[in-house]
Tab-separated table of C-alpha atoms and ligand atoms in Angstrom:
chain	number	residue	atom	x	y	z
A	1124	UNK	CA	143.900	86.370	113.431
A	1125	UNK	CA	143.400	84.603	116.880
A	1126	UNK	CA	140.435	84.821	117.990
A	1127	UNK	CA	139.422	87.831	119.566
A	1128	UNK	CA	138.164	88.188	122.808
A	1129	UNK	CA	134.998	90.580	122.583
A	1130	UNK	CA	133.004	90.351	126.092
A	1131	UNK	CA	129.353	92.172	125.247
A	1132	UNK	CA	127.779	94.774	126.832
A	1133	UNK	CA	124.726	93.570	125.620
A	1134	UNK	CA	124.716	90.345	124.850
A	1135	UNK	CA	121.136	89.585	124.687
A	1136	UNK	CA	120.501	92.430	121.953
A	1137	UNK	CA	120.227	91.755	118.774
A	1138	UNK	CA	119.337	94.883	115.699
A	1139	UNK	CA	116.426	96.612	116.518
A	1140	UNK	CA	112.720	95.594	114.747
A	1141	UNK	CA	112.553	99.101	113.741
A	1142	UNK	CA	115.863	98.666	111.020
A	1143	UNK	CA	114.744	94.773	110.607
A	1144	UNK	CA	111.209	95.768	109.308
A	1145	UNK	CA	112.157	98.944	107.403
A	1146	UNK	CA	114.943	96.757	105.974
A	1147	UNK	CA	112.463	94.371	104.608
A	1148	UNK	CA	109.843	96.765	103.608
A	1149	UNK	CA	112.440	98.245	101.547
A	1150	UNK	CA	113.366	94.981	99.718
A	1151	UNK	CA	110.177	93.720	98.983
A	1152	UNK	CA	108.907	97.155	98.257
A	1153	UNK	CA	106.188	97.449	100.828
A	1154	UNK	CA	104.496	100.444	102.273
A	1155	UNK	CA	106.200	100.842	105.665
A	1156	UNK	CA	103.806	101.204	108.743
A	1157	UNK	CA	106.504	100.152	110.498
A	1158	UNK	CA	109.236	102.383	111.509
A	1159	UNK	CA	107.185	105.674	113.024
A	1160	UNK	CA	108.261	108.593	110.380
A	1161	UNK	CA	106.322	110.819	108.586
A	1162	UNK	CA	106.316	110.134	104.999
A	1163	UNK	CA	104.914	113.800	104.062
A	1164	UNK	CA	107.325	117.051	103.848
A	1165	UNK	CA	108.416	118.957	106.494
A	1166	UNK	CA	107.797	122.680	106.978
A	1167	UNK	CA	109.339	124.368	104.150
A	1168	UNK	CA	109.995	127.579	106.364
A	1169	UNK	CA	111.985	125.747	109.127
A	1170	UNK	CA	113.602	124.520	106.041
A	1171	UNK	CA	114.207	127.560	104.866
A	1172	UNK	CA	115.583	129.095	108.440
A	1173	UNK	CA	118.180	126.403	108.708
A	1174	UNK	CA	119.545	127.055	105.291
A	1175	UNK	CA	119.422	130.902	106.307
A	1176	UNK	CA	121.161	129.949	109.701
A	1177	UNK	CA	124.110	128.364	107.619
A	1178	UNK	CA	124.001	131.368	105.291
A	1179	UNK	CA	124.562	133.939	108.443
A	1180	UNK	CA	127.964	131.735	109.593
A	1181	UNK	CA	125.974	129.643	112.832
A	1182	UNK	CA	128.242	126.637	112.004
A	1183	UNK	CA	130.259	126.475	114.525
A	1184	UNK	CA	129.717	124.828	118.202
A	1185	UNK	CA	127.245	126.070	119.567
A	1186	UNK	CA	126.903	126.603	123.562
A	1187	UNK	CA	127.178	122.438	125.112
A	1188	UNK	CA	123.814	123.021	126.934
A	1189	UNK	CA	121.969	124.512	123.941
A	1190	UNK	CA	121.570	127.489	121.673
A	1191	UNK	CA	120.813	129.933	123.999
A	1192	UNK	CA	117.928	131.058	122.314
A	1193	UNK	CA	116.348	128.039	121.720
A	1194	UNK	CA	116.827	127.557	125.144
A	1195	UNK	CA	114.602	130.415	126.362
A	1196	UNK	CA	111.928	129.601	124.021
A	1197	UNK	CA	111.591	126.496	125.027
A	1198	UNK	CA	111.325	127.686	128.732
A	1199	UNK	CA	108.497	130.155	127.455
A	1200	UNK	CA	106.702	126.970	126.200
A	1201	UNK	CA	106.960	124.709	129.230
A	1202	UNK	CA	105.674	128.056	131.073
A	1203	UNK	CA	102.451	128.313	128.140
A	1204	UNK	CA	101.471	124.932	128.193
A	1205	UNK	CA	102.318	123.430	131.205
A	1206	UNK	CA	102.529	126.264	133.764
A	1207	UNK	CA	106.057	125.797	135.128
A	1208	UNK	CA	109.113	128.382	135.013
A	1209	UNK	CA	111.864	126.322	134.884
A	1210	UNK	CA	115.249	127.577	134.220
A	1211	UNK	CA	116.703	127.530	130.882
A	1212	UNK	CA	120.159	127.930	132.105
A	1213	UNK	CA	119.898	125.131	134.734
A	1214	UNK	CA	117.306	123.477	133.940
A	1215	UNK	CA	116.974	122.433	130.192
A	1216	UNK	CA	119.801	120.775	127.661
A	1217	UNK	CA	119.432	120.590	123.756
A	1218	UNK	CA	120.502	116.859	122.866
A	1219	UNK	CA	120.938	115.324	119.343
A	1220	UNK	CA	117.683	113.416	119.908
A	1221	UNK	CA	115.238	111.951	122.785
A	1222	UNK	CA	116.895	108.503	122.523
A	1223	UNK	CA	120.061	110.361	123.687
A	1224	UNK	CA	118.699	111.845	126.136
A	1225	UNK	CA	116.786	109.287	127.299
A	1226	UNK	CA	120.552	107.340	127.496
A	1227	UNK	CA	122.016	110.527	129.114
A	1228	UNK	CA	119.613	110.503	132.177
A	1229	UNK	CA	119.813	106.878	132.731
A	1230	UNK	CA	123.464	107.112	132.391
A	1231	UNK	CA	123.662	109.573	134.730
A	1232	UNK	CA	122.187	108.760	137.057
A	1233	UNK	CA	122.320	105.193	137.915
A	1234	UNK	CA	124.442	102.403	139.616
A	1235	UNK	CA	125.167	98.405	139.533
A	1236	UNK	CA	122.232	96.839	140.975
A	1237	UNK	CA	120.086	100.162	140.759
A	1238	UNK	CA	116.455	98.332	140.285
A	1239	UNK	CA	114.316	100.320	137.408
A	1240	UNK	CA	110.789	99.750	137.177
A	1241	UNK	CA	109.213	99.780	133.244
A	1242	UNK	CA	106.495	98.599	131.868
A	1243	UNK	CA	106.203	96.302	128.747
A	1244	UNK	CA	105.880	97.248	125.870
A	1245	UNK	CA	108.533	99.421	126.401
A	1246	UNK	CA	110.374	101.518	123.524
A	1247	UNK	CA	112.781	99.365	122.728
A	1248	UNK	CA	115.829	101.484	124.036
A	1249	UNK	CA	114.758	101.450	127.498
A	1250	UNK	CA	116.294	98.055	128.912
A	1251	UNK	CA	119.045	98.057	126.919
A	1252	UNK	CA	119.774	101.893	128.551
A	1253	UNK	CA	119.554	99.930	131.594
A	1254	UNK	CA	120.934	97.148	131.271
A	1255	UNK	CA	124.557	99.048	129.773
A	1256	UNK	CA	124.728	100.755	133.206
A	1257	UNK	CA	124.596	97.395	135.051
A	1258	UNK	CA	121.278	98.277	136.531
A	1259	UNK	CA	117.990	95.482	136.491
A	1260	UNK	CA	114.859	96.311	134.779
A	1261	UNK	CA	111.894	95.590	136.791
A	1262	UNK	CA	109.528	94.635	133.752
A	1263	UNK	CA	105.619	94.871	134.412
A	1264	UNK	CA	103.369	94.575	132.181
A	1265	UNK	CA	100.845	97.026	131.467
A	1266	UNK	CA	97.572	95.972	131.551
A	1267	UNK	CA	95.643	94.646	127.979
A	1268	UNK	CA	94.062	95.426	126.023
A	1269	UNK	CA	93.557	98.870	127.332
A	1270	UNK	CA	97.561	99.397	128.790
A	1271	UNK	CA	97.027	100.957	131.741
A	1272	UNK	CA	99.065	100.978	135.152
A	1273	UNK	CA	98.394	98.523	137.827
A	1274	UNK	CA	99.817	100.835	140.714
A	1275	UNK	CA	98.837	97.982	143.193
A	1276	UNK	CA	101.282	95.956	141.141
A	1277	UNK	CA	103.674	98.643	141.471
A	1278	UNK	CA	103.567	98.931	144.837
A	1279	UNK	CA	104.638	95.649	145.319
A	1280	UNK	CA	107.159	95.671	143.086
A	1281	UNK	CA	109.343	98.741	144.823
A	1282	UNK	CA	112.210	97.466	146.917
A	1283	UNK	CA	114.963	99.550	148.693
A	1284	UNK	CA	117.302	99.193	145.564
A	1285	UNK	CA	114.407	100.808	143.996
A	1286	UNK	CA	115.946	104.012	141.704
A	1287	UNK	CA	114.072	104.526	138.749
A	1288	UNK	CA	110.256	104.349	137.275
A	1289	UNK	CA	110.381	105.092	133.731
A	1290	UNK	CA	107.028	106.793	132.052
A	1291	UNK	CA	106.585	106.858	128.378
A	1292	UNK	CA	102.518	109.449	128.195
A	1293	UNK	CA	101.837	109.189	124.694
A	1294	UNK	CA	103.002	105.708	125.006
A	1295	UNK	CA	104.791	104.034	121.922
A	1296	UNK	CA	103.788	100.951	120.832
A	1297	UNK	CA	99.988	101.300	122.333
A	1298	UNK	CA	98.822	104.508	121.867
A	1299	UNK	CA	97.944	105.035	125.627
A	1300	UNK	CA	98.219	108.077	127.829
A	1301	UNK	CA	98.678	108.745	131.749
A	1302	UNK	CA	95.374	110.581	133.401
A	1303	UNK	CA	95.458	112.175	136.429
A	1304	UNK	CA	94.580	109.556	138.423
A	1305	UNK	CA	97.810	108.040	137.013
A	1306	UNK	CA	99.847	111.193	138.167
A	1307	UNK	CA	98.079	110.773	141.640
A	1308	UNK	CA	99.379	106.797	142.518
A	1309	UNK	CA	102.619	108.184	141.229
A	1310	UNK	CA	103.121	110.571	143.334
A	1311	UNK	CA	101.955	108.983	146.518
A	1312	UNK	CA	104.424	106.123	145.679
A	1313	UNK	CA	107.404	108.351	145.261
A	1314	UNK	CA	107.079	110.783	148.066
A	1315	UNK	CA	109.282	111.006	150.558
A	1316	UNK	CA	111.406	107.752	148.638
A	1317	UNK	CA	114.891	108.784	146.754
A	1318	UNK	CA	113.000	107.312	143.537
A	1319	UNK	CA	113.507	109.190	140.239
A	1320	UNK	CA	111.557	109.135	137.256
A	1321	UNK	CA	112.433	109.610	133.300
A	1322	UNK	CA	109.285	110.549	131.556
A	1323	UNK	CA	108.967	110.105	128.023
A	1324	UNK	CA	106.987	112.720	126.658
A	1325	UNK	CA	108.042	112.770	122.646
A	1326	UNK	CA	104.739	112.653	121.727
A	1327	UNK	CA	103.678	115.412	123.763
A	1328	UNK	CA	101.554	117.036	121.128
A	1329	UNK	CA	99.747	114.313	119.574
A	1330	UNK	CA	97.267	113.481	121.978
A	1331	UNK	CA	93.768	112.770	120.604
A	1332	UNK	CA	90.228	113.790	121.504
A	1333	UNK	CA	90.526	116.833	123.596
A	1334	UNK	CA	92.290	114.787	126.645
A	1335	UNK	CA	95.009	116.721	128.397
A	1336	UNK	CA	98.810	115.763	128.009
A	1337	UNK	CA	99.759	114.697	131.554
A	1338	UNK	CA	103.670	115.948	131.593
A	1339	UNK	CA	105.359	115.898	134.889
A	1340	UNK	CA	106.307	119.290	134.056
A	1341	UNK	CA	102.750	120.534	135.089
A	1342	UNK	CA	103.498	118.912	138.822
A	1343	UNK	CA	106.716	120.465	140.740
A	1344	UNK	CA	106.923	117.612	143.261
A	1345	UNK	CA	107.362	115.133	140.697
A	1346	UNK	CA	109.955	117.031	138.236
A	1347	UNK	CA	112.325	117.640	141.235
A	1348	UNK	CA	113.041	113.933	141.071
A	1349	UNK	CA	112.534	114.052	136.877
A	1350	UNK	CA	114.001	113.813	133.833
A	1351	UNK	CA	111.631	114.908	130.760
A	1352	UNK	CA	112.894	114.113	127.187
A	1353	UNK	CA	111.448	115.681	124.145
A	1354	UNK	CA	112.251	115.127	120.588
A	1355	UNK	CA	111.752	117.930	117.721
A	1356	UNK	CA	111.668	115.178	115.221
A	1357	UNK	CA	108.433	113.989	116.592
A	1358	UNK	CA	107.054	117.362	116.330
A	1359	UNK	CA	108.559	118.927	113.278
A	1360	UNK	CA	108.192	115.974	111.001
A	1361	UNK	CA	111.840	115.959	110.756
A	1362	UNK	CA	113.008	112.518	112.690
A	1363	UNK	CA	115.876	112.497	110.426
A	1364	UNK	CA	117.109	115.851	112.041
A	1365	UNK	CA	117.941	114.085	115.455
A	1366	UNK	CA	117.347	116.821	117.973
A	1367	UNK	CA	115.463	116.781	121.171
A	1368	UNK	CA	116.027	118.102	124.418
A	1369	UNK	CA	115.428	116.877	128.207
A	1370	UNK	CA	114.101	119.109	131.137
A	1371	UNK	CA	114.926	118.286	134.953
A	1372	UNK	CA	115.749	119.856	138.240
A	1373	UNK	CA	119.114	121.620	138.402
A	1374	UNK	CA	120.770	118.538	140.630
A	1375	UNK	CA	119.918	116.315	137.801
A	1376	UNK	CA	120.664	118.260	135.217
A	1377	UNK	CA	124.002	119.203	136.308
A	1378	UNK	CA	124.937	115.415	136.741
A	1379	UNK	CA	123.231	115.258	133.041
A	1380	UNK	CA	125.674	117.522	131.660
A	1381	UNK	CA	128.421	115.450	133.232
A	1382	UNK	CA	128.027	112.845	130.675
A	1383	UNK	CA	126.738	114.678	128.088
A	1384	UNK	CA	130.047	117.342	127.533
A	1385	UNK	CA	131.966	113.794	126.865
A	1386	UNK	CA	129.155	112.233	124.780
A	1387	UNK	CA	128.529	114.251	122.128
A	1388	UNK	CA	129.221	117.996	123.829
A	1389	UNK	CA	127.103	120.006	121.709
A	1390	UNK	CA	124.359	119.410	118.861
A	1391	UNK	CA	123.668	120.743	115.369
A	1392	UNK	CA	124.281	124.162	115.834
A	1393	UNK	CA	121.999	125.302	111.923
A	1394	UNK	CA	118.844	123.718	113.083
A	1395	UNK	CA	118.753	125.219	116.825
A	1396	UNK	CA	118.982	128.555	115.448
A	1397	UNK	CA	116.469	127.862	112.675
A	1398	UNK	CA	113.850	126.203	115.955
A	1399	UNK	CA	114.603	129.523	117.858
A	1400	UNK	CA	112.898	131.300	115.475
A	1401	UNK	CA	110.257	129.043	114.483
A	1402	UNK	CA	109.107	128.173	117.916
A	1403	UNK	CA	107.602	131.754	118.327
A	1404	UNK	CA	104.699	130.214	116.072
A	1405	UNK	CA	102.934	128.194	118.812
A	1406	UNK	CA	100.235	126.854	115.824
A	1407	UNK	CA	103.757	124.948	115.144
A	1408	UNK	CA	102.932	122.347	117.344
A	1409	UNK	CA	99.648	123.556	119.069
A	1410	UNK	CA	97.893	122.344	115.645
A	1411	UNK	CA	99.747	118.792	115.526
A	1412	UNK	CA	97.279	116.751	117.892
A	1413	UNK	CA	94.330	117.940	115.373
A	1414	UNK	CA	96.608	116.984	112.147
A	1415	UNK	CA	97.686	113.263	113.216
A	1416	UNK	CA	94.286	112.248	114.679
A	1417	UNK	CA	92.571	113.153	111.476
A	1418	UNK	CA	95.111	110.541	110.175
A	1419	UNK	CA	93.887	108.153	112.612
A	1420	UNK	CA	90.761	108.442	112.055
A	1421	UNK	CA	91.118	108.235	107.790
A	1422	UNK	CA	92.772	105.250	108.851
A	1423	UNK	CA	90.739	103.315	110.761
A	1424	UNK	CA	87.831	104.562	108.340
A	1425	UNK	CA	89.648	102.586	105.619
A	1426	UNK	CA	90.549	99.731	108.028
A	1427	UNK	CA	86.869	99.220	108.732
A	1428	UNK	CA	86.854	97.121	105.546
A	1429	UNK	CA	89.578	94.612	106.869
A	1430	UNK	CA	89.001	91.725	109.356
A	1431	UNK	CA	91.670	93.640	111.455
A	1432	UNK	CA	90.362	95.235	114.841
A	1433	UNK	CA	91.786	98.079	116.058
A	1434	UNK	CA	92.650	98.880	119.935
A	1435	UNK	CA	92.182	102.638	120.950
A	1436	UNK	CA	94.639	105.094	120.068
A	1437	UNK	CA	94.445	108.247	122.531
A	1438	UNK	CA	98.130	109.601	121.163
A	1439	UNK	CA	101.367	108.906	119.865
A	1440	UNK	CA	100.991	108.941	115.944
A	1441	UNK	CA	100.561	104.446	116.590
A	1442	UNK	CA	97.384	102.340	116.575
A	1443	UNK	CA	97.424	98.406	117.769
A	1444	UNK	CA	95.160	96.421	115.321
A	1445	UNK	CA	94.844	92.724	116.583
A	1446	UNK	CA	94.305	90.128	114.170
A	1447	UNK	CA	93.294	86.950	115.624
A	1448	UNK	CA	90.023	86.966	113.304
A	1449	UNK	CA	92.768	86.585	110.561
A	1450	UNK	CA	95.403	84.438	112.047
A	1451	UNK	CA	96.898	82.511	114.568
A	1452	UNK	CA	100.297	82.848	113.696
A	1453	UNK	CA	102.869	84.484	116.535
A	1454	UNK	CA	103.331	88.273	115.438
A	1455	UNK	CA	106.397	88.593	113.729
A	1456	UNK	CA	106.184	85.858	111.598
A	1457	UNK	CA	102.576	87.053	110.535
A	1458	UNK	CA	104.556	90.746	110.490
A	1459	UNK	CA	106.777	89.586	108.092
A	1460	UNK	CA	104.552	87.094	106.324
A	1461	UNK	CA	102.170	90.402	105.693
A	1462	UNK	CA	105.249	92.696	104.265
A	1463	UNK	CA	106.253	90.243	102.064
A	1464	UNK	CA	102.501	88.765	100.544
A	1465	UNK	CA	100.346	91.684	100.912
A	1466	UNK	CA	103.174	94.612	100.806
A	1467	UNK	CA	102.546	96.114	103.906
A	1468	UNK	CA	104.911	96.720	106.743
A	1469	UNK	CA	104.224	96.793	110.527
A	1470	UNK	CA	105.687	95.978	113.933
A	1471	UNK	CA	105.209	93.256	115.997
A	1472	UNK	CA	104.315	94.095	119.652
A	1473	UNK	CA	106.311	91.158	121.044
A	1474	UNK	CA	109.197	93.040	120.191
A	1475	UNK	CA	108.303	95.172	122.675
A	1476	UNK	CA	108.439	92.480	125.636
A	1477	UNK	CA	111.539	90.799	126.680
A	1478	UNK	CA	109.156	87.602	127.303
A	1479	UNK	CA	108.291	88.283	123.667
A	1480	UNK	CA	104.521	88.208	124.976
A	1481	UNK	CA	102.435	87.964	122.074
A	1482	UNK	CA	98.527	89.727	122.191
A	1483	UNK	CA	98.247	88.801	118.405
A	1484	UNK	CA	98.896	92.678	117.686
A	1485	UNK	CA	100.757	94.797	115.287
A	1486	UNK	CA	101.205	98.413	115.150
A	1487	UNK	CA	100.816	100.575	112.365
A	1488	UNK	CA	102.054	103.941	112.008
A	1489	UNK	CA	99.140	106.620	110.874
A	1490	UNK	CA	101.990	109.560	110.089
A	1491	UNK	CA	101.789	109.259	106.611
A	1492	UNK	CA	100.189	110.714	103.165
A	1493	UNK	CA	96.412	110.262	102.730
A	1494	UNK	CA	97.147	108.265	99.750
A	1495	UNK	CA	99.926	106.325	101.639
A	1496	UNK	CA	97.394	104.614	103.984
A	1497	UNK	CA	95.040	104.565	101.768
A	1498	UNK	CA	97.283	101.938	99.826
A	1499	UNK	CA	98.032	100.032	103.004
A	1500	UNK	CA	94.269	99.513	104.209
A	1501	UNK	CA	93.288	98.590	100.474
A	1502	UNK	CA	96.439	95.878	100.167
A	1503	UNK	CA	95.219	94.650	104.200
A	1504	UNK	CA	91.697	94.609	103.767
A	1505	UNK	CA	92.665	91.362	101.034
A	1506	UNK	CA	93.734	89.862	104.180
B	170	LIG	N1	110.942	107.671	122.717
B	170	LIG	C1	109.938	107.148	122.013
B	170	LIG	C2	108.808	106.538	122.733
B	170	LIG	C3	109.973	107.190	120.618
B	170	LIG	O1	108.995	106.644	119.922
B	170	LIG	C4	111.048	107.816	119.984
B	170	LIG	C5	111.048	107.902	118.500
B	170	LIG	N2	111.935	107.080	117.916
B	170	LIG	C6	112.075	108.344	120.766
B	170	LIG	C7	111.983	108.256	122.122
B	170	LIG	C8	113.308	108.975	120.205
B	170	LIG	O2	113.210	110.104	119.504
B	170	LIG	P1	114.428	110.605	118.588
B	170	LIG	O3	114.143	110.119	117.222
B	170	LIG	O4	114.405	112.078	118.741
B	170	LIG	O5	115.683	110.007	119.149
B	171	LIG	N1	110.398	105.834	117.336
B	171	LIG	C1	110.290	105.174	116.097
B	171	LIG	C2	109.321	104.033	116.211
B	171	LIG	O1	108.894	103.674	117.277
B	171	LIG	C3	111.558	104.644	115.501
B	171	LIG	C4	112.825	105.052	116.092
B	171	LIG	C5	113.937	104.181	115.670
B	171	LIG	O2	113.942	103.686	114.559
B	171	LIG	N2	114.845	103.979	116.549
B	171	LIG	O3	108.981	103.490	115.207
């Protein structure tokens, strides 16, 4: 055959870390710290209420914006925890996972030439999500080895083509979190602009050391120009489920829906009735932040022993351990070099940065079995 022409979308992106380190952990038969999944079960009762949802006929489409009742529940929930009614009709839109929906706000909202402002390390779908709608990433990095937000640094970085900030409180890779003070400089920046914001709040339970989960949900003069996306796999232990939802102000969430009834129209309809139900048990996910940080914490207890040091972790279920008292090598090589000597799996940071700026860091993912990191820390601390 001639050759074909085939003009990318994206042609600077090659597979994701995520599939290239699970890949390789699964080769070499490594312990994967790498890929962020739980490697313990799942509730058996939500289990059990999706195979009862099958069993009383929900297997058809369900309604494009949601289950209904999930819907409302949900709505209930943003009221408990963050004290906002928002509307579950208008308001709030079931999505087979956060990465879609992250996709489906950025998709919906911007235009060529649209600037977006994100700061590196960013989850890995962000510039692509971007970069697909012809828009330009305004990278900045956050600050080491702490991550915060230089707002001064934001401030000069807003332009008129200015349309998007993107927020990611539990942040993935670093384990960061927005404060208050965070929310403040945000705010002051935005008003009165046309600026939008997607906040990335998939972590939203697994914040660490009684601090306070920052969602723009809790402030009504940042969610009118929001987009919130959630993820049930994050909180049910069930990534390989692919459900989420996103929250924002009826004008955005109509324009939402716009590309979502052509995307994928409506999602699994077994496990939405199956979270209905569940969902009424707020220890579901009000016990979660307690659960993962003892994980951190066994962790790092273990890691102690190693000549890794670890950066704080204030959420997410990821901790940052540098190595430079180990090696100098750039991080994915030692990444790899690690999986494949020791038998232990991580992720570089640098793939995190489109520079591929490199802190000498790795992440390792704490969601696993006692016995699972247990295994890792021994095989690292030989390091
Ligand atoms: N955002 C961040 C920061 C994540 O870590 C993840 C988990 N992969 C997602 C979004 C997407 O979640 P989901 O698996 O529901 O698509
Ligand atoms: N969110 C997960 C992580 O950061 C992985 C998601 C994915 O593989 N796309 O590890």
């Amino acid at each position: 055959m001639a050759d074909l022409l085939i003009k990318s979308k994206l042609p600077r992106v090659g597979t994701t870390i995520f599939t290239v380190m699970s890949s390789l952990a699964a080769e070499v038969g490594a312990v994967n710290l790498g890929q962020g999944f739980p490697d313990f079960p799942m509730s058996e009762e939500l289990e059990d209420l999706v195979t009862q949802a099958m069993k009383d006929g929900y297997n058809q489409y369900t309604h494009m914006n949601g289950f209904p009742a999930l819907r409302e529940v949900l709505a209930e929930k943003i009221q408990d925890l963050y004290g906002r009614v928002v509307n579950p009709d208008t308001q709030i839109t079931v999505t087979p996972g956060g990465t879609y929906a992250i996709y489906t706000a950025l998709t919906s909202m911007l235009q060529p030439g649209d600037e977006v402002i994100v700061f590196e390390p960013a989850y890995d779908s962000y510039i692509p999500n971007i970069e697909i709608n012809g828009a330009v990433a305004v990278r900045i990095d956050l600050k080491f080895p702490d991550y915060h937000i230089d707002w001064e640094e934001v401030k000069k970085r807003i332009t008129p083509k200015t349309r998007m900030i993107l927020l990611n409180t539990p942040h993935n890779p670093t384990g960061s979190i927005l404060g208050p003070k965070d929310i403040q400089q945000l705010r002051e920046l935005t008003a009165g602009t046309d600026i939008l914001i997607h906040s990335d709040e998939v972590y939203e339970h697994l914040i660490f050391d009684g601090a306070e989960h920052c969602s723009i949900l809790r402030y009504p003069d940042l969610l009118e120009r929001s987009f919130v996306s959630f993820s049930f796999g994050k909180v049910y232990h069930c990534t390989g489920w692919k459900l989420g939802y996103s929250v924002a102000a009826p004008a955005l969430m109509q324009e939402f829906r716009k590309v979502h009834q052509f995307n994928c129209f409506s999602s699994h309809t077994p496990s939405q009735v199956a979270l209905a139900r569940f969902l009424k048990n707020k220890d579901s996910y009000l016990s979660l932040g307690g659960f993962l940080q003892k994980k951190r914490d066994y962790f790092a207890s273990f890691m102690a022993g190693s000549r890794f040091t670890p950066l704080p972790s204030y959420g997410s279920y990821f901790q940052l351990y540098k190595y430079d008292r180990i090696s100098d090598e750039a991080e994915k090589d030692f990444a790899i070099r690690i999986t494949k000597e020791y038998g232990v799996a991580s992720i570089p940071v640098s793939a995190f940065y489109q520079s591929g700026k490199d802190d000498r860091v790795v992440r390792f993912c704490f969601a696993k079995k006692e016995e699972t990191l247990q295994k890792a820390a021994e095989r690292l601390a030989k390091i």
